[in-house]
Amino acid sequence: MTTFTFPKNFLWGTATAAHQVEGNNINTESWVLEHLPETVYAEPSGDACDHYHRYPEDIALLASLGFNAYRFSLDWARIEPEEGEFSYAELEHYRRMLATCHENGIQPVVTFHHFTTPRWLMPYGGWVDEGTPDRFARYCEKAVNHLGDLIGVACTVNEPNIPVLLSKILPFKMQDTPFWQNAAQAFGVSPERLGLFQFAGTPEARNVILAAHKKALNVIKAGPGDFPVGLTMALVDVQAAEGGEEKAAEYQYEMNDIFLEQLEGDDFIGVQTYSRMLVGPDGIIHPGDDIEKNQMGEEYYPEALGGTIRHAAKVTGLPVIVTENGFSSEDDTRRLEYFQRALRSVTETLQEGIDVRGYFAWSAFDNFEWVAGYTPKFGIVAVDRATQKRTPKPSAYWLGKMAKENRYQY
Ligand code: BGC
C-alpha cells in the first residue's frame, strides 16, 4: 500500500454558488430568465436548497464530515438589489455565514461573482458593457469592506471562459433561439447587447470580464484582510486525437490560454475540471454511445484533472487551487470512483512539484444545475427538495475522511 501525505494546510472543501443553493434569488437576471416564455431553463430555481436559511446546519455538517474549507459565492443581486443601493442586512447575512465557517474550523473561500448578475445591470448590456467593470468593482469594494477581515481566499469571477467553452460544445447557438429574443426584450436591449455572463463569448465581452476581474482584484486587495485573490477557470483537458494537434492547440488557446495569459498579479489560479475534450483535425470528437458519461453528457474521465492542473500551472506560473471537480450521476459509486481517480492525479501533480494548495469537490449538495434544473446530481450530500432533508452519500464520508487524515492510501 502507498501512502501519500498532502502538504500541510491543504484546503479540503466542497463548493457551491449562491443561485444554485440559496433559494429565491429574485433580484438576479437568472430569476427573470427562468420565468420567461419559451425559457431554456428546465425549471425555476425556486427554494433551491434553502441554504440561505439553513447555512448554519449545512456548514456544521460539512465540518463534521471532515472538511476544513468551504467555497461559496455572494449574490451581488442581494447585496445591491438596485443600482447603487446596498443592503447592509444582506452584507450582515454573509458576515454571519463567514463567522459560522470560522466557528466550525472552516476556511471560507468566497466567490464574488458566480454566473448571476443583478437584473438592473442587464439594460446596460450586462457583460458586454464597458461600464460593467467599474460597477462590479464598486460592489466588490462594498463587500470586501464589510467582510474582508473574515475571508480566507477570494475568487473574483467564476469561469470567465465558460461562454467560449459552451459555444464549442453546444450543438446550437443560444443567440439563435426564441429564448434569446424574449430575454433581450425582457431586459429592454437589442439581442446583440444581451450580455449574459454564461453566453457573452465575444472578444469584447472577454475584455469586459477580464477588466472587471482586474479592478475587483485591486479593490479586494486594498480592503481589509490579507488573503489570496484569483479567478477560477472552466478547464477541460484538451487532448489531440490523431492529426488533431493543430486544431487542439487552437482550441486550447481560444478557450483557455487567452485568459490564463492575462493573470499577472493574481495569487493563484482556480482550476475547475469535469472531463476532457478530444480534438481531431475537424474539431471535437464527441464521446460515442459506448462511452460512460455524466448527466451533462461529458465523458467519465477523472484523470482530466491532472492534465488541467499541469496546463494551468505551466501557463500561469501560479499556485493552483482545484476550486471545482466532480461527477453528476444518480449512482454515487461512480462519483466515489471519480473522486478517487481524480485525487490520484492530484497526488501525481504534487509529486511532480506543482504547487497545488487545495481541492474542492463540486458540489456540497445536489443543487440547481442552471438550465438543466435539478435533474443532474453533483452533490456529495443529497437534498430532499420537499422536506429539505440532507443525507450525506458514501462519497461524502470518503472525501471527508481523506480531508481529516490529509493523506491518501491506495
Ligand atoms: C460551474 C458550476 C456548475 C458546474 C457543473 C461549473 O461550470 O461553476 O456552477 O454547476 O460547472 O456543471
Short mmCIF file of C-alpha atoms and ligand atoms in Angstrom, two decimals:
data_model
loop_
_atom_site.label_atom_id
_atom_site.label_comp_id
_atom_site.label_asym_id
_atom_site.label_seq_id
_atom_site.Cartn_x
_atom_site.Cartn_y
_atom_site.Cartn_z
CA MET A 1 0.00 0.00 0.00
CA THR A 2 1.21 3.51 -0.83
CA THR A 3 0.52 6.45 1.45
CA PHE A 4 0.64 9.94 0.05
CA THR A 5 0.55 12.81 2.53
CA PHE A 6 -0.79 16.12 1.26
CA PRO A 7 1.01 19.37 2.10
CA LYS A 8 0.32 20.95 5.47
CA ASN A 9 -2.63 23.38 5.39
CA PHE A 10 -4.01 21.78 2.21
CA LEU A 11 -7.56 23.05 1.75
CA TRP A 12 -10.16 20.30 1.63
CA GLY A 13 -13.59 21.52 0.75
CA THR A 14 -16.73 21.46 -1.28
CA ALA A 15 -18.10 24.26 -3.43
CA THR A 16 -21.48 25.85 -4.09
CA ALA A 17 -22.78 29.03 -5.74
CA ALA A 18 -25.40 31.35 -4.27
CA HIS A 19 -28.01 30.99 -7.00
CA GLN A 20 -27.68 27.22 -7.06
CA VAL A 21 -28.32 26.66 -3.36
CA GLU A 22 -29.68 29.72 -1.54
CA GLY A 23 -33.21 29.85 -2.95
CA ASN A 24 -35.34 32.80 -4.05
CA ASN A 25 -32.56 34.90 -5.52
CA ILE A 26 -35.22 37.02 -7.13
CA ASN A 27 -33.11 40.06 -7.96
CA THR A 28 -30.87 38.16 -10.37
CA GLU A 29 -31.15 38.18 -14.14
CA SER A 30 -31.36 34.39 -13.91
CA TRP A 31 -34.63 34.52 -11.98
CA VAL A 32 -36.10 36.55 -14.86
CA LEU A 33 -34.71 34.14 -17.47
CA GLU A 34 -36.05 31.10 -15.63
CA HIS A 35 -39.57 32.53 -15.83
CA LEU A 36 -39.61 33.71 -19.45
CA PRO A 37 -41.96 32.24 -22.01
CA GLU A 38 -40.01 29.67 -24.06
CA THR A 39 -37.28 29.63 -21.44
CA VAL A 40 -34.41 27.20 -21.96
CA TYR A 41 -34.38 26.52 -18.22
CA ALA A 42 -35.84 23.10 -17.40
CA GLU A 43 -37.40 24.55 -14.24
CA PRO A 44 -37.03 27.61 -12.00
CA SER A 45 -34.54 27.65 -9.11
CA GLY A 46 -37.29 28.30 -6.51
CA ASP A 47 -36.26 27.47 -2.96
CA ALA A 48 -33.14 25.64 -4.19
CA CYS A 49 -31.59 24.04 -1.06
CA ASP A 50 -32.78 26.89 1.17
CA HIS A 51 -29.13 27.30 2.07
CA TYR A 52 -29.85 30.98 2.70
CA HIS A 53 -31.62 29.95 5.91
CA ARG A 54 -30.01 26.57 6.54
CA TYR A 55 -26.34 27.54 6.23
CA PRO A 56 -25.61 27.05 9.97
CA GLU A 57 -26.58 23.35 9.86
CA ASP A 58 -25.05 22.95 6.40
CA ILE A 59 -21.66 24.34 7.40
CA ALA A 60 -21.69 22.29 10.62
CA LEU A 61 -22.45 19.18 8.55
CA LEU A 62 -19.55 19.83 6.18
CA ALA A 63 -17.22 20.35 9.15
CA SER A 64 -18.44 17.17 10.83
CA LEU A 65 -17.68 15.23 7.65
CA GLY A 66 -14.05 16.35 7.96
CA PHE A 67 -13.67 19.30 5.59
CA ASN A 68 -11.58 22.32 6.59
CA ALA A 69 -12.77 24.71 3.85
CA TYR A 70 -15.95 25.74 2.05
CA ARG A 71 -16.28 27.69 -1.19
CA PHE A 72 -19.48 29.67 -1.66
CA SER A 73 -20.49 32.79 -3.52
CA LEU A 74 -22.06 36.12 -2.63
CA ASP A 75 -25.20 37.07 -4.52
CA TRP A 76 -24.37 40.53 -5.90
CA ALA A 77 -28.09 40.99 -6.61
CA ARG A 78 -28.97 40.59 -2.92
CA ILE A 79 -26.21 42.96 -1.85
CA GLU A 80 -27.03 45.59 -4.49
CA PRO A 81 -30.66 44.98 -5.45
CA GLU A 82 -30.95 48.31 -7.25
CA GLU A 83 -28.05 50.18 -8.73
CA GLY A 84 -26.09 51.98 -6.01
CA GLU A 85 -28.44 50.76 -3.23
CA PHE A 86 -26.51 48.45 -0.95
CA SER A 87 -28.21 46.21 1.58
CA TYR A 88 -26.37 46.10 4.88
CA ALA A 89 -28.77 43.41 6.06
CA GLU A 90 -27.57 41.15 3.27
CA LEU A 91 -23.93 42.01 3.90
CA GLU A 92 -24.56 41.10 7.53
CA HIS A 93 -26.07 37.80 6.39
CA TYR A 94 -22.83 36.92 4.59
CA ARG A 95 -20.82 38.12 7.58
CA ARG A 96 -22.72 35.66 9.76
CA MET A 97 -22.03 32.92 7.21
CA LEU A 98 -18.32 33.70 7.32
CA ALA A 99 -18.33 33.74 11.12
CA THR A 100 -20.12 30.37 11.13
CA CYS A 101 -17.37 28.94 8.94
CA HIS A 102 -14.71 30.09 11.39
CA GLU A 103 -16.66 28.77 14.38
CA ASN A 104 -16.62 25.36 12.66
CA GLY A 105 -12.92 25.42 11.79
CA ILE A 106 -13.73 26.03 8.13
CA GLN A 107 -11.68 28.32 5.88
CA PRO A 108 -14.16 30.36 3.79
CA VAL A 109 -13.37 30.71 0.09
CA VAL A 110 -15.58 33.48 -1.27
CA THR A 111 -16.53 33.94 -4.92
CA PHE A 112 -17.71 37.48 -5.69
CA HIS A 113 -19.45 36.56 -8.95
CA HIS A 114 -20.66 33.10 -9.84
CA PHE A 115 -22.64 33.48 -13.10
CA THR A 116 -25.59 35.52 -11.82
CA THR A 117 -25.87 39.27 -12.13
CA PRO A 118 -28.33 41.83 -10.72
CA ARG A 119 -31.19 42.30 -13.15
CA TRP A 120 -30.65 46.09 -13.17
CA LEU A 121 -27.32 45.56 -14.94
CA MET A 122 -28.90 43.96 -17.98
CA PRO A 123 -30.45 47.05 -19.62
CA TYR A 124 -26.90 48.45 -19.79
CA GLY A 125 -25.85 45.37 -21.74
CA GLY A 126 -24.56 43.40 -18.74
CA TRP A 127 -21.20 41.81 -19.53
CA VAL A 128 -20.82 43.47 -22.91
CA ASP A 129 -20.99 46.98 -21.48
CA GLU A 130 -17.77 48.88 -20.89
CA GLY A 131 -19.13 50.41 -17.68
CA THR A 132 -19.58 47.00 -16.03
CA PRO A 133 -16.02 46.59 -14.66
CA ASP A 134 -16.48 49.79 -12.61
CA ARG A 135 -19.92 48.71 -11.40
CA PHE A 136 -18.56 45.31 -10.42
CA ALA A 137 -15.58 46.85 -8.63
CA ARG A 138 -17.88 49.21 -6.70
CA TYR A 139 -19.85 46.22 -5.39
CA CYS A 140 -16.66 44.28 -4.60
CA GLU A 141 -15.33 47.23 -2.64
CA LYS A 142 -18.51 47.47 -0.53
CA ALA A 143 -18.48 43.73 0.05
CA VAL A 144 -14.82 43.47 0.96
CA ASN A 145 -15.02 46.44 3.31
CA HIS A 146 -17.78 44.66 5.19
CA LEU A 147 -16.45 41.11 5.00
CA GLY A 148 -12.74 41.16 4.22
CA ASP A 149 -11.44 40.52 7.73
CA LEU A 150 -13.22 37.14 7.72
CA ILE A 151 -12.38 35.95 4.19
CA GLY A 152 -9.88 33.08 3.74
CA VAL A 153 -9.45 33.08 -0.06
CA ALA A 154 -11.26 35.20 -2.66
CA CYS A 155 -12.26 34.36 -6.22
CA THR A 156 -13.30 37.42 -8.23
CA VAL A 157 -15.25 35.88 -11.14
CA ASN A 158 -16.15 32.28 -11.78
CA GLU A 159 -15.21 30.88 -15.18
CA PRO A 160 -14.86 33.92 -17.45
CA ASN A 161 -14.16 31.45 -20.27
CA ILE A 162 -17.42 29.49 -19.89
CA PRO A 163 -19.08 31.22 -22.89
CA VAL A 164 -16.26 30.16 -25.19
CA LEU A 165 -16.38 26.59 -23.93
CA LEU A 166 -20.16 26.45 -24.29
CA SER A 167 -20.02 27.87 -27.81
CA LYS A 168 -17.73 24.97 -28.74
CA ILE A 169 -19.75 22.17 -27.17
CA LEU A 170 -23.38 23.23 -27.60
CA PRO A 171 -24.94 21.91 -30.80
CA PHE A 172 -26.78 25.22 -31.32
CA LYS A 173 -26.21 28.92 -30.72
CA MET A 174 -28.17 30.30 -27.79
CA GLN A 175 -28.33 33.60 -29.69
CA ASP A 176 -30.46 31.89 -32.38
CA THR A 177 -33.19 30.70 -30.00
CA PRO A 178 -36.57 32.39 -29.34
CA PHE A 179 -35.45 32.44 -25.70
CA TRP A 180 -32.69 34.88 -26.60
CA GLN A 181 -35.13 37.22 -28.33
CA ASN A 182 -37.51 37.07 -25.36
CA ALA A 183 -34.69 37.67 -22.90
CA ALA A 184 -33.47 40.71 -24.84
CA GLN A 185 -36.99 42.08 -24.88
CA ALA A 186 -37.46 41.44 -21.17
CA PHE A 187 -34.36 43.49 -20.36
CA GLY A 188 -35.10 46.15 -22.97
CA VAL A 189 -31.93 45.65 -25.02
CA SER A 190 -31.25 44.59 -28.58
CA PRO A 191 -30.27 40.90 -28.93
CA GLU A 192 -26.67 41.99 -29.68
CA ARG A 193 -26.50 43.87 -26.38
CA LEU A 194 -27.76 40.97 -24.27
CA GLY A 195 -24.63 40.39 -22.18
CA LEU A 196 -25.47 37.28 -20.17
CA PHE A 197 -22.31 36.15 -18.40
CA GLN A 198 -22.55 32.49 -19.42
CA PHE A 199 -23.06 33.33 -23.09
CA ALA A 200 -21.01 36.51 -23.54
CA GLY A 201 -18.36 34.92 -25.73
CA THR A 202 -17.20 37.76 -27.98
CA PRO A 203 -13.68 39.25 -27.69
CA GLU A 204 -15.31 42.48 -26.41
CA ALA A 205 -17.10 40.59 -23.64
CA ARG A 206 -13.87 38.83 -22.73
CA ASN A 207 -12.18 42.21 -22.35
CA VAL A 208 -15.02 43.49 -20.18
CA ILE A 209 -14.92 40.42 -17.92
CA LEU A 210 -11.14 40.43 -17.59
CA ALA A 211 -11.16 44.17 -16.87
CA ALA A 212 -13.79 43.51 -14.19
CA HIS A 213 -11.54 40.84 -12.71
CA LYS A 214 -8.52 43.17 -12.61
CA LYS A 215 -10.44 46.01 -10.99
CA ALA A 216 -12.00 43.64 -8.49
CA LEU A 217 -8.60 42.14 -7.68
CA ASN A 218 -7.24 45.59 -6.89
CA VAL A 219 -10.13 46.73 -4.70
CA ILE A 220 -10.27 43.41 -2.86
CA LYS A 221 -6.54 43.52 -2.18
CA ALA A 222 -6.79 47.11 -0.95
CA GLY A 223 -9.56 46.19 1.52
CA PRO A 224 -9.36 44.69 4.99
CA GLY A 225 -7.89 41.22 5.45
CA ASP A 226 -4.87 39.64 3.84
CA PHE A 227 -5.75 36.63 1.74
CA PRO A 228 -5.03 35.23 -1.73
CA VAL A 229 -7.15 36.56 -4.60
CA GLY A 230 -7.60 34.97 -8.02
CA LEU A 231 -10.16 33.77 -10.50
CA THR A 232 -11.42 30.34 -11.46
CA MET A 233 -11.46 28.82 -14.94
CA ALA A 234 -13.58 26.13 -16.61
CA LEU A 235 -10.76 23.94 -17.83
CA VAL A 236 -11.43 20.88 -19.94
CA ASP A 237 -8.40 18.74 -20.59
CA VAL A 238 -7.86 19.42 -24.29
CA GLN A 239 -6.29 16.39 -25.95
CA ALA A 240 -5.36 15.96 -29.58
CA ALA A 241 -6.61 12.87 -31.38
CA GLU A 242 -4.57 11.65 -34.32
CA GLY A 243 -3.92 14.51 -36.70
CA GLY A 244 -5.71 16.99 -34.43
CA GLU A 245 -2.66 18.65 -32.90
CA GLU A 246 -3.08 21.97 -34.65
CA LYS A 247 -6.81 22.20 -34.03
CA ALA A 248 -6.37 21.18 -30.37
CA ALA A 249 -3.76 23.90 -29.89
CA GLU A 250 -6.14 26.41 -31.46
CA TYR A 251 -8.98 25.38 -29.10
CA GLN A 252 -6.67 25.41 -26.11
CA TYR A 253 -5.70 28.97 -26.91
CA GLU A 254 -9.20 30.28 -27.63
CA MET A 255 -10.90 28.62 -24.67
CA ASN A 256 -8.16 28.79 -22.06
CA ASP A 257 -4.78 30.35 -22.73
CA ILE A 258 -6.01 33.71 -23.93
CA PHE A 259 -7.41 34.09 -20.41
CA LEU A 260 -4.66 32.30 -18.50
CA GLU A 261 -2.01 34.51 -20.06
CA GLN A 262 -3.59 37.65 -18.62
CA LEU A 263 -3.48 36.86 -14.92
CA GLU A 264 -0.43 38.79 -13.85
CA GLY A 265 -0.83 39.97 -10.27
CA ASP A 266 -3.17 37.12 -9.30
CA ASP A 267 -2.22 34.97 -6.31
CA PHE A 268 -3.50 31.62 -7.59
CA ILE A 269 -5.41 30.01 -10.41
CA GLY A 270 -8.65 28.17 -9.65
CA VAL A 271 -8.90 25.02 -11.76
CA GLN A 272 -12.39 23.63 -12.42
CA THR A 273 -12.45 20.39 -14.35
CA TYR A 274 -15.05 17.78 -15.17
CA SER A 275 -13.80 15.96 -18.27
CA ARG A 276 -11.60 16.07 -21.34
CA MET A 277 -12.14 17.26 -24.91
CA LEU A 278 -10.76 15.16 -27.72
CA VAL A 279 -9.97 17.22 -30.80
CA GLY A 280 -9.39 15.80 -34.26
CA PRO A 281 -8.44 17.62 -37.48
CA ASP A 282 -12.10 18.63 -38.00
CA GLY A 283 -12.84 19.67 -34.46
CA ILE A 284 -14.31 18.00 -31.36
CA ILE A 285 -14.74 14.23 -31.39
CA HIS A 286 -17.76 13.70 -29.16
CA PRO A 287 -17.77 10.57 -26.99
CA GLY A 288 -19.78 7.75 -28.61
CA ASP A 289 -22.73 5.83 -27.14
CA ASP A 290 -20.43 3.15 -25.73
CA ILE A 291 -18.59 5.66 -23.52
CA GLU A 292 -19.75 6.29 -19.95
CA LYS A 293 -20.84 9.89 -19.39
CA ASN A 294 -22.04 12.15 -16.61
CA GLN A 295 -25.58 13.55 -16.67
CA MET A 296 -24.26 16.53 -18.66
CA GLY A 297 -23.12 14.25 -21.49
CA GLU A 298 -19.41 14.58 -20.68
CA GLU A 299 -17.07 11.60 -20.77
CA TYR A 300 -16.25 9.83 -17.50
CA TYR A 301 -12.59 10.78 -17.39
CA PRO A 302 -11.36 11.66 -13.88
CA GLU A 303 -7.71 11.92 -14.98
CA ALA A 304 -8.59 15.12 -16.84
CA LEU A 305 -7.81 16.95 -13.61
CA GLY A 306 -4.11 16.08 -13.67
CA GLY A 307 -3.90 17.41 -17.22
CA THR A 308 -5.58 20.72 -16.46
CA ILE A 309 -3.58 21.32 -13.28
CA ARG A 310 -0.35 20.85 -15.24
CA HIS A 311 -1.54 23.09 -18.03
CA ALA A 312 -2.80 25.90 -15.78
CA ALA A 313 0.37 25.85 -13.67
CA LYS A 314 2.58 25.93 -16.75
CA VAL A 315 0.78 28.79 -18.49
CA THR A 316 0.23 31.00 -15.44
CA GLY A 317 3.18 30.08 -13.20
CA LEU A 318 0.72 30.45 -10.29
CA PRO A 319 -0.12 28.15 -7.40
CA VAL A 320 -3.22 26.06 -8.15
CA ILE A 321 -6.38 25.52 -6.14
CA VAL A 322 -8.79 22.95 -7.55
CA THR A 323 -11.90 25.03 -6.94
CA GLU A 324 -14.32 22.55 -8.59
CA ASN A 325 -14.17 18.91 -9.62
CA GLY A 326 -16.94 16.35 -9.68
CA PHE A 327 -19.26 13.98 -11.49
CA SER A 328 -23.03 14.14 -11.85
CA SER A 329 -24.77 10.82 -11.51
CA GLU A 330 -27.62 9.14 -9.66
CA ASP A 331 -25.06 6.45 -8.85
CA ASP A 332 -22.78 7.58 -6.04
CA THR A 333 -20.41 4.64 -6.54
CA ARG A 334 -19.44 6.18 -9.89
CA ARG A 335 -18.89 9.55 -8.20
CA LEU A 336 -16.79 7.96 -5.49
CA GLU A 337 -14.53 6.24 -8.01
CA TYR A 338 -14.34 9.50 -9.94
CA PHE A 339 -13.04 11.33 -6.84
CA GLN A 340 -10.60 8.50 -6.09
CA ARG A 341 -9.09 8.63 -9.55
CA ALA A 342 -9.14 12.43 -9.82
CA LEU A 343 -7.35 12.74 -6.49
CA ARG A 344 -4.76 10.19 -7.58
CA SER A 345 -3.98 12.56 -10.43
CA VAL A 346 -3.71 15.44 -7.93
CA THR A 347 -1.14 13.47 -5.93
CA GLU A 348 0.86 12.94 -9.12
CA THR A 349 0.96 16.65 -9.89
CA LEU A 350 2.12 17.35 -6.33
CA GLN A 351 4.85 14.75 -6.71
CA GLU A 352 5.93 16.48 -9.90
CA GLY A 353 6.47 19.61 -7.81
CA ILE A 354 3.38 21.59 -8.80
CA ASP A 355 2.15 23.87 -6.03
CA VAL A 356 -1.44 22.63 -5.54
CA ARG A 357 -2.99 24.17 -2.44
CA GLY A 358 -6.45 22.72 -2.20
CA TYR A 359 -9.20 20.54 -3.59
CA PHE A 360 -12.92 21.44 -3.64
CA ALA A 361 -15.49 18.91 -4.75
CA TRP A 362 -18.40 20.16 -6.81
CA SER A 363 -20.72 20.09 -5.10
CA ALA A 364 -21.63 20.05 -1.44
CA PHE A 365 -25.30 19.48 -2.25
CA ASP A 366 -27.48 18.29 -5.10
CA ASN A 367 -28.48 21.69 -6.44
CA PHE A 368 -29.83 23.87 -9.24
CA GLU A 369 -27.76 22.96 -12.25
CA TRP A 370 -28.62 26.08 -14.30
CA VAL A 371 -30.56 25.35 -17.50
CA ALA A 372 -30.67 21.64 -16.62
CA GLY A 373 -32.59 22.35 -13.39
CA TYR A 374 -32.48 19.85 -10.56
CA THR A 375 -32.05 16.63 -12.57
CA PRO A 376 -28.24 16.37 -12.59
CA LYS A 377 -26.96 15.25 -9.21
CA PHE A 378 -23.48 16.59 -8.43
CA GLY A 379 -23.84 16.62 -4.63
CA ILE A 380 -21.99 14.56 -2.09
CA VAL A 381 -24.99 15.33 0.11
CA ALA A 382 -28.45 14.52 -1.22
CA VAL A 383 -31.21 17.06 -0.64
CA ASP A 384 -34.86 16.09 -0.49
CA ARG A 385 -36.44 19.10 -2.16
CA ALA A 386 -39.81 18.62 -0.49
CA THR A 387 -38.50 18.40 3.08
CA GLN A 388 -35.02 19.94 2.63
CA LYS A 389 -33.61 16.94 4.48
CA ARG A 390 -29.88 16.43 3.90
CA THR A 391 -28.39 12.95 3.53
CA PRO A 392 -24.65 12.53 3.03
CA LYS A 393 -23.75 9.96 0.38
CA PRO A 394 -20.87 7.45 0.72
CA SER A 395 -18.67 9.77 -1.38
CA ALA A 396 -19.10 12.46 1.30
CA TYR A 397 -17.76 10.14 4.01
CA TRP A 398 -14.87 9.00 1.80
CA LEU A 399 -13.81 12.54 0.90
CA GLY A 400 -14.31 13.77 4.45
CA LYS A 401 -12.07 11.01 5.81
CA MET A 402 -9.39 11.91 3.31
CA ALA A 403 -9.70 15.56 4.36
CA LYS A 404 -9.43 14.67 8.04
CA GLU A 405 -6.36 12.48 7.53
CA ASN A 406 -4.82 14.72 4.87
CA ARG A 407 -3.39 11.65 3.19
CA TYR A 408 -4.29 9.18 0.50
CA GLN A 409 -3.74 5.47 0.88
CA TYR A 410 -4.11 3.37 -2.21
C1 BGC B 1 -19.92 25.88 -12.64
C2 BGC B 1 -20.98 25.36 -11.67
C3 BGC B 1 -21.72 24.20 -12.31
C4 BGC B 1 -20.72 23.10 -12.61
C5 BGC B 1 -21.31 21.79 -13.13
C6 BGC B 1 -19.20 24.82 -13.41
O1 BGC B 1 -19.06 25.25 -14.73
O2 BGC B 1 -19.05 26.76 -11.98
O3 BGC B 1 -21.82 26.41 -11.33
O4 BGC B 1 -22.77 23.75 -11.53
O5 BGC B 1 -19.79 23.57 -13.54
O6 BGC B 1 -21.87 21.94 -14.39
#
